Coordinates of C-alpha atoms in Angstrom, one line a residue:
M1306 CA 165.7 127.5 182.6
H1307 CA 162.2 128.3 183.8
F1308 CA 158.8 127.8 182.3
T1309 CA 157.5 130.6 180.1
L1310 CA 154.3 130.4 178.2
H1311 CA 154.8 130.7 174.4
P1312 CA 153.7 134.2 173.2
R1313 CA 151.1 132.8 170.8
L1314 CA 149.4 130.8 173.5
A1315 CA 149.5 133.8 175.9
A1316 CA 147.9 136.0 173.3
D1317 CA 145.2 133.5 172.3
T1318 CA 144.1 132.2 175.7
T1319 CA 143.1 133.1 179.3
V1320 CA 145.0 131.4 182.1
L1321 CA 142.6 129.5 184.4
G1322 CA 145.1 128.1 186.9
N1323 CA 147.4 125.1 187.5
F1324 CA 147.3 121.4 188.1
P1325 CA 150.5 119.9 189.7
L1326 CA 152.1 119.6 186.2
C1327 CA 150.2 121.7 183.8
Q1328 CA 149.0 125.3 183.4
V1329 CA 145.3 125.3 182.2
L1330 CA 144.3 127.7 179.5
L1331 CA 141.0 128.7 177.9
S1332 CA 141.1 129.4 174.2
K1333 CA 139.5 132.7 173.3
E1334 CA 138.1 131.2 170.1
A1335 CA 134.2 131.1 170.2
L1336 CA 134.1 127.3 170.0
G1337 CA 134.0 124.6 172.6
P1338 CA 134.8 125.2 175.5
W1339 CA 138.4 124.7 174.4
L1340 CA 140.9 124.0 177.1
I1341 CA 144.7 123.7 176.7
L1342 CA 147.1 122.0 179.1
V1343 CA 150.7 123.2 179.0
P1344 CA 153.3 121.3 181.2
R1345 CA 155.2 123.9 183.2
K1346 CA 158.6 122.7 182.0
A1347 CA 161.1 124.7 180.0
D1348 CA 161.9 123.8 176.4
L1349 CA 159.5 120.9 176.2
K1350 CA 158.2 119.8 172.8
E1351 CA 157.0 116.2 173.0
I1352 CA 155.1 114.1 175.6
H1353 CA 157.7 111.4 175.4
H1354 CA 160.3 113.9 176.5
L1355 CA 158.7 114.0 180.0
P1356 CA 159.9 111.5 182.6
F1357 CA 157.5 108.5 182.8
E1358 CA 155.9 109.8 186.1
E1359 CA 155.2 113.1 184.6
Q1360 CA 153.7 111.4 181.5
C1361 CA 151.3 109.7 183.8
Q1362 CA 150.5 112.9 185.6
L1363 CA 149.8 114.6 182.3
M1364 CA 147.4 111.7 181.4
R1365 CA 145.6 112.2 184.8
E1366 CA 145.2 115.9 184.2
S1367 CA 144.1 115.4 180.6
S1368 CA 141.6 112.8 181.6
A1369 CA 140.2 115.0 184.3
V1370 CA 139.8 117.9 181.8
A1371 CA 138.2 115.7 179.2
A1372 CA 135.7 114.2 181.7
L1373 CA 134.8 117.7 182.9
L1374 CA 134.1 118.8 179.3
E1375 CA 132.1 115.7 178.6
N1376 CA 130.0 115.7 181.8
D1377 CA 129.5 119.5 182.3
Y1378 CA 128.9 120.5 178.7
Q1379 CA 127.4 117.3 177.2
A1380 CA 129.7 117.5 174.2
D1381 CA 129.1 115.1 171.3
K1382 CA 132.8 114.4 171.2
I1383 CA 135.9 115.5 173.0
N1384 CA 138.9 116.2 170.7
V1385 CA 142.2 115.8 172.5
G1386 CA 145.5 116.5 170.6
A1387 CA 149.0 117.8 170.7
L1388 CA 150.0 119.2 167.3
G1389 CA 152.7 121.8 167.9
N1390 CA 153.3 122.6 164.2
L1391 CA 152.9 126.4 164.8
V1392 CA 153.6 126.5 168.5
P1393 CA 156.5 124.1 169.4
Q1394 CA 155.9 124.3 173.1
L1395 CA 154.2 121.1 174.3
H1396 CA 150.5 121.9 174.8
V1397 CA 147.5 119.5 174.7
H1398 CA 144.2 120.8 173.3
H1399 CA 140.9 119.5 174.8
I1400 CA 138.0 120.7 172.7
A1401 CA 134.3 120.1 173.4
R1402 CA 132.8 119.4 170.0
F1403 CA 129.2 119.6 169.1
Q1404 CA 127.4 118.5 165.9
T1405 CA 126.2 122.1 165.7
D1406 CA 129.7 123.7 165.7
I1407 CA 131.0 125.4 162.6
A1408 CA 133.7 122.8 161.8
W1409 CA 131.7 119.6 162.6
P1410 CA 132.6 116.9 161.7
G1411 CA 136.0 118.0 160.5
P1412 CA 138.9 119.2 162.6
V1413 CA 138.8 122.7 164.0
W1414 CA 142.1 123.8 162.5
G1415 CA 141.5 125.6 159.2
N1416 CA 137.7 125.1 159.4
T1417 CA 136.6 128.0 161.6
D1418 CA 136.4 131.7 161.0
G1419 CA 138.5 132.4 164.1
T1420 CA 135.8 134.4 165.8
Q1421 CA 136.8 135.1 169.4
R1422 CA 134.5 135.5 172.4
S1423 CA 133.9 139.0 173.7
E1424 CA 135.9 139.9 176.8
E1425 CA 132.8 139.7 178.9
V1426 CA 131.8 136.2 177.6
Q1427 CA 135.4 134.9 177.9
Q1428 CA 135.6 136.2 181.5
A1429 CA 132.3 134.6 182.5
L1430 CA 133.3 131.3 180.9
A1431 CA 136.7 131.4 182.6
E1432 CA 135.1 131.9 186.0
E1433 CA 132.6 129.1 185.4
L1434 CA 135.4 126.7 184.4
Q1435 CA 137.6 127.8 187.3
A1436 CA 134.8 126.9 189.7
E1437 CA 134.4 123.5 187.9
L1438 CA 138.1 122.8 187.8
S1439 CA 138.4 123.7 191.5
Q1440 CA 136.4 120.6 192.3
I1441 CA 139.3 118.5 190.9
E1442 CA 142.0 117.5 193.3
G1443 CA 145.2 119.4 192.7
F1444 CA 143.8 122.3 190.7
S1445 CA 144.4 125.8 191.9
A1446 CA 142.7 128.8 190.2
A1447 CA 144.8 131.7 188.9

């Protein structure tokens, strides 16, 4: 089988590009920036289902994304998590959190109004993040 992005992730995000293991997505929700890493593997639900070498690669890619959000956006906290209760496909959220955001200090899930960025704002942020991600070895923009 081949990798196919879950329809809900496809509807709720913009594809920024790829690392060696993961596709990088930008959530359309007007919070963050909120990036999502999705290993390009078919039928994958859990991190521990990856071979050890790919678990390490996922951690490298995750750490690079978290560092980018911390350094470039001066976030107060970076929330990283893989929940998968609604979307079973393994995906790892990386959310730049700020004391001024609507959900602070609680979790974003269930604590925002779901407002999405306009297409213009989403496209501008996507281009900005693609340029920043392109500085990281192994990333290729979509």
